[in-house]
Tab-separated table of C-alpha atoms in Angstrom:
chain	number	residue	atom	x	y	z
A	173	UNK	CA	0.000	0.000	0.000
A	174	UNK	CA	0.864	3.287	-0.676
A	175	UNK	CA	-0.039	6.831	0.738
A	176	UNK	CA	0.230	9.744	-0.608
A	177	UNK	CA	-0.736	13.401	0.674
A	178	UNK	CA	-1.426	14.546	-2.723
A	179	UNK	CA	-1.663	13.120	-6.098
A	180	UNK	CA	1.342	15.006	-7.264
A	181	UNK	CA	3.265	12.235	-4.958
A	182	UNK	CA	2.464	9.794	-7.673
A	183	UNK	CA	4.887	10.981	-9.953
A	184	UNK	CA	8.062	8.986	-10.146
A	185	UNK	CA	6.541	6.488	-7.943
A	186	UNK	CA	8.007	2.210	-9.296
A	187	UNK	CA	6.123	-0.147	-7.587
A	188	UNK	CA	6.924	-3.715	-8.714
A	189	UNK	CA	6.890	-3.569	-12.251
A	190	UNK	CA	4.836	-0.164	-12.774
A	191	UNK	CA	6.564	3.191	-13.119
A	192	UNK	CA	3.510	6.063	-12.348
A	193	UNK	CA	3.727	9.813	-13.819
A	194	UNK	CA	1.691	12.427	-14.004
A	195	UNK	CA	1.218	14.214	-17.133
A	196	UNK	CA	-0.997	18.141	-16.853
A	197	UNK	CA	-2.168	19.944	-19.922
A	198	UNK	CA	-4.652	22.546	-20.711
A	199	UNK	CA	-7.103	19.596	-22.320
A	200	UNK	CA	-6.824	17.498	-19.250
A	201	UNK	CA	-5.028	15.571	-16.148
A	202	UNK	CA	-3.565	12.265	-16.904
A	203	UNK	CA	-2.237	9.504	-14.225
A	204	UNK	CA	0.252	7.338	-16.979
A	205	UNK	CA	1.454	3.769	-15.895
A	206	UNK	CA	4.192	1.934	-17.414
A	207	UNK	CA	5.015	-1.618	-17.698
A	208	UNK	CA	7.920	-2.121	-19.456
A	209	UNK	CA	7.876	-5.617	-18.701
A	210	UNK	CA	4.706	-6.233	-20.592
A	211	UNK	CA	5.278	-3.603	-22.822
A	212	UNK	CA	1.958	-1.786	-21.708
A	213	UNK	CA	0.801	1.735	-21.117
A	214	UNK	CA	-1.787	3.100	-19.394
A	215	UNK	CA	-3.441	6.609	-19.166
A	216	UNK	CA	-5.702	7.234	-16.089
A	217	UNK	CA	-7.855	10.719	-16.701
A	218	UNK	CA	-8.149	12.436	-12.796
A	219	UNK	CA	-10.017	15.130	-11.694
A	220	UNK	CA	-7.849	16.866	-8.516
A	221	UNK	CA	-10.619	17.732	-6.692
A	222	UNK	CA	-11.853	14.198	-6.639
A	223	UNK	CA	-8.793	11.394	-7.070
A	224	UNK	CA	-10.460	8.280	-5.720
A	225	UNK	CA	-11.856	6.868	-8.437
A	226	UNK	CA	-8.840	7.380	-10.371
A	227	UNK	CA	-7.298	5.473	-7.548
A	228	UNK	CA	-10.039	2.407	-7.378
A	229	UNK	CA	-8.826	2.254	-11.288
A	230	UNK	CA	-5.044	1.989	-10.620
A	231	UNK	CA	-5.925	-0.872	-8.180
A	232	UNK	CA	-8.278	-2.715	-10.363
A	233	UNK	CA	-5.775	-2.499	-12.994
A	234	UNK	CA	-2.425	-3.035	-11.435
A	235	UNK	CA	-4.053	-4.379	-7.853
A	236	UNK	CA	-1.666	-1.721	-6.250
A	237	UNK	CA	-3.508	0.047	-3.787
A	238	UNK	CA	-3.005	3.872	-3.346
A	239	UNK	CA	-4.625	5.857	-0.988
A	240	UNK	CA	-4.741	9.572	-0.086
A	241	UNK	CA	-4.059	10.551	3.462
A	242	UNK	CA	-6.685	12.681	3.649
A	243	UNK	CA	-9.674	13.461	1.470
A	244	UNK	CA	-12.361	16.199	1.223
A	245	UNK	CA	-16.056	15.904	1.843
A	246	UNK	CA	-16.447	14.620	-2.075
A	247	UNK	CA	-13.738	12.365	-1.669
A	248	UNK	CA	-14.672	11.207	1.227
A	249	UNK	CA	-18.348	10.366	-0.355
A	250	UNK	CA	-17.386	8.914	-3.169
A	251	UNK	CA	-14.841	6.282	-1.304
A	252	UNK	CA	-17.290	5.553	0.815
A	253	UNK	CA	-20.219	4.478	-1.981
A	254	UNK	CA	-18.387	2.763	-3.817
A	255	UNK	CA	-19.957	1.102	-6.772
A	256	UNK	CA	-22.781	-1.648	-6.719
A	257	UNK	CA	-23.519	-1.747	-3.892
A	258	UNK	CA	-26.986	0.456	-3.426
A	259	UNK	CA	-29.223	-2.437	-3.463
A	260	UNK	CA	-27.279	-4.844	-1.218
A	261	UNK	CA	-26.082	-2.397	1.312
A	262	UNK	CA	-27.079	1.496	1.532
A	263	UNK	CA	-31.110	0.422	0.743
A	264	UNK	CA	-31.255	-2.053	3.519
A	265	UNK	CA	-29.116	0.094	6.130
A	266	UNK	CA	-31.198	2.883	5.021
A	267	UNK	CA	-33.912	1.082	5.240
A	268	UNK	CA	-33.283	-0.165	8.746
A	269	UNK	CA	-32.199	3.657	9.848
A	270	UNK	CA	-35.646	4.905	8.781
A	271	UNK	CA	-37.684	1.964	9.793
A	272	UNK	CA	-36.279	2.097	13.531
A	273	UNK	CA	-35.240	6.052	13.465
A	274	UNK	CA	-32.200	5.225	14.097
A	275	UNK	CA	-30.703	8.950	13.716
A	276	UNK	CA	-31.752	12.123	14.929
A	277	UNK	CA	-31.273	15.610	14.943
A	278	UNK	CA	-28.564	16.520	17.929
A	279	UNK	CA	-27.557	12.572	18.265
A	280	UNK	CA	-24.393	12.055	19.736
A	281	UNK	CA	-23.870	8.545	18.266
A	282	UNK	CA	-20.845	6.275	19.893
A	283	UNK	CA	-19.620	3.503	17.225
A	284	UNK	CA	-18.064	0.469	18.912
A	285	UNK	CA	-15.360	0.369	16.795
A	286	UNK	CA	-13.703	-3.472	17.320
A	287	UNK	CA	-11.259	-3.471	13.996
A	288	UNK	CA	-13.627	-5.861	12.220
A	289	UNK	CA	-15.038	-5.456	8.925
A	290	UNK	CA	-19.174	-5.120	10.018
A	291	UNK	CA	-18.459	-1.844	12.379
A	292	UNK	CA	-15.989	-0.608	9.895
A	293	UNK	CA	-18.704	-0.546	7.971
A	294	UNK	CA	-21.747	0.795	10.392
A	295	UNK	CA	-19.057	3.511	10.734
A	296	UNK	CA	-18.664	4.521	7.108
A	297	UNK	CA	-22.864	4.613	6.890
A	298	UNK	CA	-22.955	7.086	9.588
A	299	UNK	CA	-20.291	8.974	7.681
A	300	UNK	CA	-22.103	8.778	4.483
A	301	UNK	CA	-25.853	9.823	5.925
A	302	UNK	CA	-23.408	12.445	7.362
A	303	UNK	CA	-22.437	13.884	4.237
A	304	UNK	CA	-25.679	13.185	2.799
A	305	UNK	CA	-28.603	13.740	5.005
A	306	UNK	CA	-29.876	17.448	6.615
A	307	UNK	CA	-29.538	15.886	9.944
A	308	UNK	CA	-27.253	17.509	12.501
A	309	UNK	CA	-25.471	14.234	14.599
A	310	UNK	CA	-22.131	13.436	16.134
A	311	UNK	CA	-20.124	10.548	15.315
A	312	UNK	CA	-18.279	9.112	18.508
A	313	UNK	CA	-16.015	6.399	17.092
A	314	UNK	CA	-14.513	4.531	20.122
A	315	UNK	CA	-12.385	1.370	20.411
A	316	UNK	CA	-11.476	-0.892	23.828
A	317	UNK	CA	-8.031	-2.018	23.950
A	318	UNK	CA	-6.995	-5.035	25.804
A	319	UNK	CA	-3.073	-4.107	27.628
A	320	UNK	CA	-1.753	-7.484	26.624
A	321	UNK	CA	-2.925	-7.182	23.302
A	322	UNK	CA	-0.104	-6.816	20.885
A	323	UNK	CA	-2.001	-5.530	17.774
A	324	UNK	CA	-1.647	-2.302	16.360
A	325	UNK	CA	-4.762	-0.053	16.454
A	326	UNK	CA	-2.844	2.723	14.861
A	327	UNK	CA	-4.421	1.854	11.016
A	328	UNK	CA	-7.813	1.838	12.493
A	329	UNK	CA	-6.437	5.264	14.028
A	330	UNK	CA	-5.621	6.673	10.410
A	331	UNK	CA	-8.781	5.440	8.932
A	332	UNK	CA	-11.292	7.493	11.226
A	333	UNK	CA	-8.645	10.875	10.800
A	334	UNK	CA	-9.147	9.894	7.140
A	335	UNK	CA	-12.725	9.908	7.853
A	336	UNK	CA	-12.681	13.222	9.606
A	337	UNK	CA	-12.974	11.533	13.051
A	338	UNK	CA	-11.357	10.903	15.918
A	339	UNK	CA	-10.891	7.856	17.559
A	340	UNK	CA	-10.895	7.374	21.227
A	341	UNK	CA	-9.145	4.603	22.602
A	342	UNK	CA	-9.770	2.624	26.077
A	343	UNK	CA	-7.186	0.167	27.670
A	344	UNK	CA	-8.582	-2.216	29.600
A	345	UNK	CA	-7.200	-5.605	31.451
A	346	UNK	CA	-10.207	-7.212	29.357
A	347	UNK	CA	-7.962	-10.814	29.386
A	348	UNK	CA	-6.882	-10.932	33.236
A	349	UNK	CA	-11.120	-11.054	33.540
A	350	UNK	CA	-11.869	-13.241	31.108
A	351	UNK	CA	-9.056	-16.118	31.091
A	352	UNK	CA	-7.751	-15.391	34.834
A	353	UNK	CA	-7.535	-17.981	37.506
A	354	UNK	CA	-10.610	-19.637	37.069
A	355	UNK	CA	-11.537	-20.039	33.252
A	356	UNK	CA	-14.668	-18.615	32.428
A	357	UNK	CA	-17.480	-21.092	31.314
A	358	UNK	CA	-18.969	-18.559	29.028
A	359	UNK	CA	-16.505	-15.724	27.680
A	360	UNK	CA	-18.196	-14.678	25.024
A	361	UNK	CA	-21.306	-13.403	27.032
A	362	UNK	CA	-19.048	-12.226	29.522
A	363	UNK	CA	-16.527	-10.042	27.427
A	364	UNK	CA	-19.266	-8.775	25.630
A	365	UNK	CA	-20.836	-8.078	28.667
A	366	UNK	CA	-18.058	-5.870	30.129
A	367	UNK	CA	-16.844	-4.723	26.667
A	368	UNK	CA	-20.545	-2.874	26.775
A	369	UNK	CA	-20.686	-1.631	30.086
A	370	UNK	CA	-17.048	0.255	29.491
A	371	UNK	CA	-18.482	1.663	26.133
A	372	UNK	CA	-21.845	2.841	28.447
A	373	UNK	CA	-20.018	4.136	31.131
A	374	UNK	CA	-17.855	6.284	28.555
A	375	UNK	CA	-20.812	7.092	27.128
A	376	UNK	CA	-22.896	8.249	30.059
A	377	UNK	CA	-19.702	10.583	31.270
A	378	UNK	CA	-19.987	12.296	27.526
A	379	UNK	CA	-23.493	12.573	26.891
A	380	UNK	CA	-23.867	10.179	24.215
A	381	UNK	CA	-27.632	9.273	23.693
A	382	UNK	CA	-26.631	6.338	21.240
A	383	UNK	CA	-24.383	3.076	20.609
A	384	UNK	CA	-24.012	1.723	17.222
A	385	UNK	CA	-23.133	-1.815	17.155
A	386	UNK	CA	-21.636	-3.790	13.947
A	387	UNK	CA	-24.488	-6.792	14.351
A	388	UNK	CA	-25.760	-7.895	10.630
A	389	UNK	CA	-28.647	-9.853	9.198
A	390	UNK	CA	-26.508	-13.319	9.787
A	391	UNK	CA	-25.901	-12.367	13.472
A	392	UNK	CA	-29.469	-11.970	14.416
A	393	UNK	CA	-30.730	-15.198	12.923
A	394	UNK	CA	-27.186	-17.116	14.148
A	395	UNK	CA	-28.444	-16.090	17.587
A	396	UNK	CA	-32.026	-17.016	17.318
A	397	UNK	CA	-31.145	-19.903	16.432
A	398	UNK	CA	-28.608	-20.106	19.073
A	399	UNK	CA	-31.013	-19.479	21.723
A	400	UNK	CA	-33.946	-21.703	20.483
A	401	UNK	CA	-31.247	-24.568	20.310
A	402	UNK	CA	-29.303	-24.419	22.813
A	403	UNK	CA	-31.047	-22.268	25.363
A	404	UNK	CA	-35.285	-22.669	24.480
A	405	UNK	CA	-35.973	-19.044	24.552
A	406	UNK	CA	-36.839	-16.511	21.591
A	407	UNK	CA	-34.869	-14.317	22.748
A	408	UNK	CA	-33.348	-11.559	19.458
A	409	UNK	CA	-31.043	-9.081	18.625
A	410	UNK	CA	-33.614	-6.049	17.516
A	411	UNK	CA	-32.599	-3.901	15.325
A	412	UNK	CA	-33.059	-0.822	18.297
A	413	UNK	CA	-33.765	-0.923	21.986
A	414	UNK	CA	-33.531	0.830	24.956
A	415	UNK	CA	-31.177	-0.320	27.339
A	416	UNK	CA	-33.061	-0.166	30.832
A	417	UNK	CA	-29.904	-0.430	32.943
A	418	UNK	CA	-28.218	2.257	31.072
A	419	UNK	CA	-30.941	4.177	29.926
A	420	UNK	CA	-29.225	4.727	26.515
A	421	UNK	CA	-30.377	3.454	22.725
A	422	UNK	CA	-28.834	1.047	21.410
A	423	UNK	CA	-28.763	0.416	17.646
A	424	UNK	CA	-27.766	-1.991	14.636
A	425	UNK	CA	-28.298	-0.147	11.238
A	426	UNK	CA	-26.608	-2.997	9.620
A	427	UNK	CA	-29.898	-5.618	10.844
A	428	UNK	CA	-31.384	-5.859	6.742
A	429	UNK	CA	-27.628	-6.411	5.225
A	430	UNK	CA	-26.422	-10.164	4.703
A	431	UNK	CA	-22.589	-10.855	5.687
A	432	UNK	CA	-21.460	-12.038	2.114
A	433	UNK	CA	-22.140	-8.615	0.595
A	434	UNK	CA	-19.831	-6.787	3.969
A	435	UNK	CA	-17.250	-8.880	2.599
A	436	UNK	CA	-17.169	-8.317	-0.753
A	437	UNK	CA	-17.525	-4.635	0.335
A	438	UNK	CA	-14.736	-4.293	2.791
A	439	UNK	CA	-12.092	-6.480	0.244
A	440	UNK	CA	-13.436	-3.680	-2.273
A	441	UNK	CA	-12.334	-0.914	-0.229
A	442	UNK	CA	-9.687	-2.684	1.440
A	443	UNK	CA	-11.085	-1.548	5.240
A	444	UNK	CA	-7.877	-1.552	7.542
A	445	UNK	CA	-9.557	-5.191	9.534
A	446	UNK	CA	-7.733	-6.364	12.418
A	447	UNK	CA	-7.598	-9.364	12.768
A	448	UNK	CA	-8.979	-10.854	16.007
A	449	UNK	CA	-6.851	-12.860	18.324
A	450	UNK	CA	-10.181	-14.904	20.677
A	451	UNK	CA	-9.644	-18.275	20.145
A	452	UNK	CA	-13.506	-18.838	20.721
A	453	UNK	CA	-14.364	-17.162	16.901
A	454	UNK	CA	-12.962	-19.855	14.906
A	455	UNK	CA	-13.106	-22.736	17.370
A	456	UNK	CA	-15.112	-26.112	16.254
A	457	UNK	CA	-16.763	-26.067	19.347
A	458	UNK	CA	-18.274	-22.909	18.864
A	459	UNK	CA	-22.123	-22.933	18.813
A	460	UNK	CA	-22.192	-19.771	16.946
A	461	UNK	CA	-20.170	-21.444	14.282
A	462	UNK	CA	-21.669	-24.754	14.400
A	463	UNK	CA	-25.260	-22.699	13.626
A	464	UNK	CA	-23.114	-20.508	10.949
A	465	UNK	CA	-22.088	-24.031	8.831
A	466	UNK	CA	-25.638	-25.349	9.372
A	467	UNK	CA	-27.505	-21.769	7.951
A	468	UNK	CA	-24.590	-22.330	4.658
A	469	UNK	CA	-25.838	-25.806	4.268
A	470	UNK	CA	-29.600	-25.124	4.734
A	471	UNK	CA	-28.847	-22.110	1.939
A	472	UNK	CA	-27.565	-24.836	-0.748
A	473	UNK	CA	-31.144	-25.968	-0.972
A	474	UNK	CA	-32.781	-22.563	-0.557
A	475	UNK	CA	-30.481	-19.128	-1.107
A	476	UNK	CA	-33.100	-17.147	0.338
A	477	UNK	CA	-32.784	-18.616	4.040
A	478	UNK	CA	-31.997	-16.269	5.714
A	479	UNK	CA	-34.466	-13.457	4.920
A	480	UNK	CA	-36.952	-16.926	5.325
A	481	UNK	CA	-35.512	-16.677	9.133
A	482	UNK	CA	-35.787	-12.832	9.484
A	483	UNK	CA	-38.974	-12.585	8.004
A	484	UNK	CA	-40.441	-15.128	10.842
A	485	UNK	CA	-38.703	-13.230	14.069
A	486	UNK	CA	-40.152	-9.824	12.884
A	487	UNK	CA	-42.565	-9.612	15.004
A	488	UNK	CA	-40.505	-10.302	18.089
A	489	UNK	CA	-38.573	-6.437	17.205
């Protein structure tokens, strides 16, 4: 990857086999690529007020990724969109947003940002209503560190600046509680127990009204059919509650959109994912995984499953 501050940095640039220039005339502005390898050259026409989809070009055609260290308001729009993906993603999150008014004017809105690809991209839809939308809302991007967790949070760091945002980061001695002395039976429910209440008691100390949580269409059926298996309740993750302890709302605009097309999405823009470390995500005796494997098989014989699911536990938002 490389990062530029402006797209004059381009110019001289060799990466691998590709030499980059940049060639200005009165008639227009030109990004040229050479591959004197392959014998090949490519011209690129840019606009400098809006680079990024010159960019998106140079990686679909070289698959060297270039990105700007920061970007203006149309920049910043037009990264985020993307192409193709109206129907599968901005409809349904918009769709969810209106259907469980999700924002409103004077919101302060706190984003559990993780490092995975599903709030990475709850965060970029706030971001884009932002730009979009005559609603006036704050975006509260804020990410719990474990101490004795090695990984870098600095990318995730450079991607909300990027953004226009700040990220606020919380240490916490997250592992010590959940893999101490005496092993936890049930860490998942447990760290995302306490993983919450930090993120509400930051949250009640700055006024935030809202949380914003990374939860997708696959996550509420995968847990309602978690609880009728394993625990015989039917019990959901809505879309938007009230949290009663806290007295704050919490909310999952991305509730309509299916994992497969957050995936395709991130890999498109390349989100800066990091990659998580609990040994409980991939584990084979995970019951979240085991109901994951069954849902894939179940959609061999019918692709629509899972809006079959959703459409059933409806009534139970």
């Amino acid at each position: 990857m490389i990062k530029i501050k402006n797209i004059g940095e381009i110019h001289g640039i060799t990466e691998g086999n590709y030499n980059f220039y940049i060639n200005n005339n009165e008639e227009k502005d030109l990004i040229i690529i050479e591959n004197k390898k392959d014998k090949l050259k490519i011209e690129i026409e840019y606009n400098k007020n809006n680079i990024i989809n010159a960019l998106e070009k140079i990686k679909k055609l070289t698959e060297i990724k270039i990105v700007p260290d920061e970007m203006n308001d149309r920049e910043i729009l037009s990264y985020i969109q993307s192409k193709g993906y109206d129907k599968v993603l901005w409809n349904l999150i918009g769709k969810a947003m209106h259907q469980f008014n999700m924002i409103e004017e004077g919101d302060k809105i706190a984003v559990g940002v993780s490092g995975g690809k599903d709030i990475l991209v709850t965060l970029n839809a706030f971001v884009r209503v932002k730009k979009i939308a005559k609603i006036n809302f704050e975006i509260i991007p804020i990410h719990i560190h474990p101490k004795h967790d090695s990984a870098d949070c600095s990318e995730i760091k450079d991607y909300c600046k990027k953004l226009g945002l700040e990220l606020k980061v919380i240490e916490t001695n997250l592992d010590d509680m959940l893999f101490g002395k005496e092993k936890e039976k049930n860490p998942c429910f447990l760290c995302g127990r306490i993983r919450r209440g930090i993120l509400y008691r930051v949250m009640k100390e700055e006024g935030i009204n809202k949380l914003a949580l990374g939860h997708h269409k696959d996550d509420i059926i995968e847990t309602f059919l978690m609880n009728i298996l394993y625990q015989g309740n039917r019990n959901v993750m809505k879309p938007s509650y009230v949290s009663e302890e806290y007295g704050v709302r919490v909310i999952r605009p991305l509730a309509f959109v299916e994992e497969k097309n957050i995936i395709s999405y991130a890999r498109k823009l390349s989100l800066p994912i990091m990659k998580s470390k609990c040994p409980y995500e991939t584990s084979e005796d995970s019951k979240r995984l085991r109901v994951k494997n069954l849902i894939k098989d179940l959609a061999l014989e019918n692709e629509d499953i899972r809006s079959v699911v959703l459409n059933s536990i409806k009534d139970l938002f």
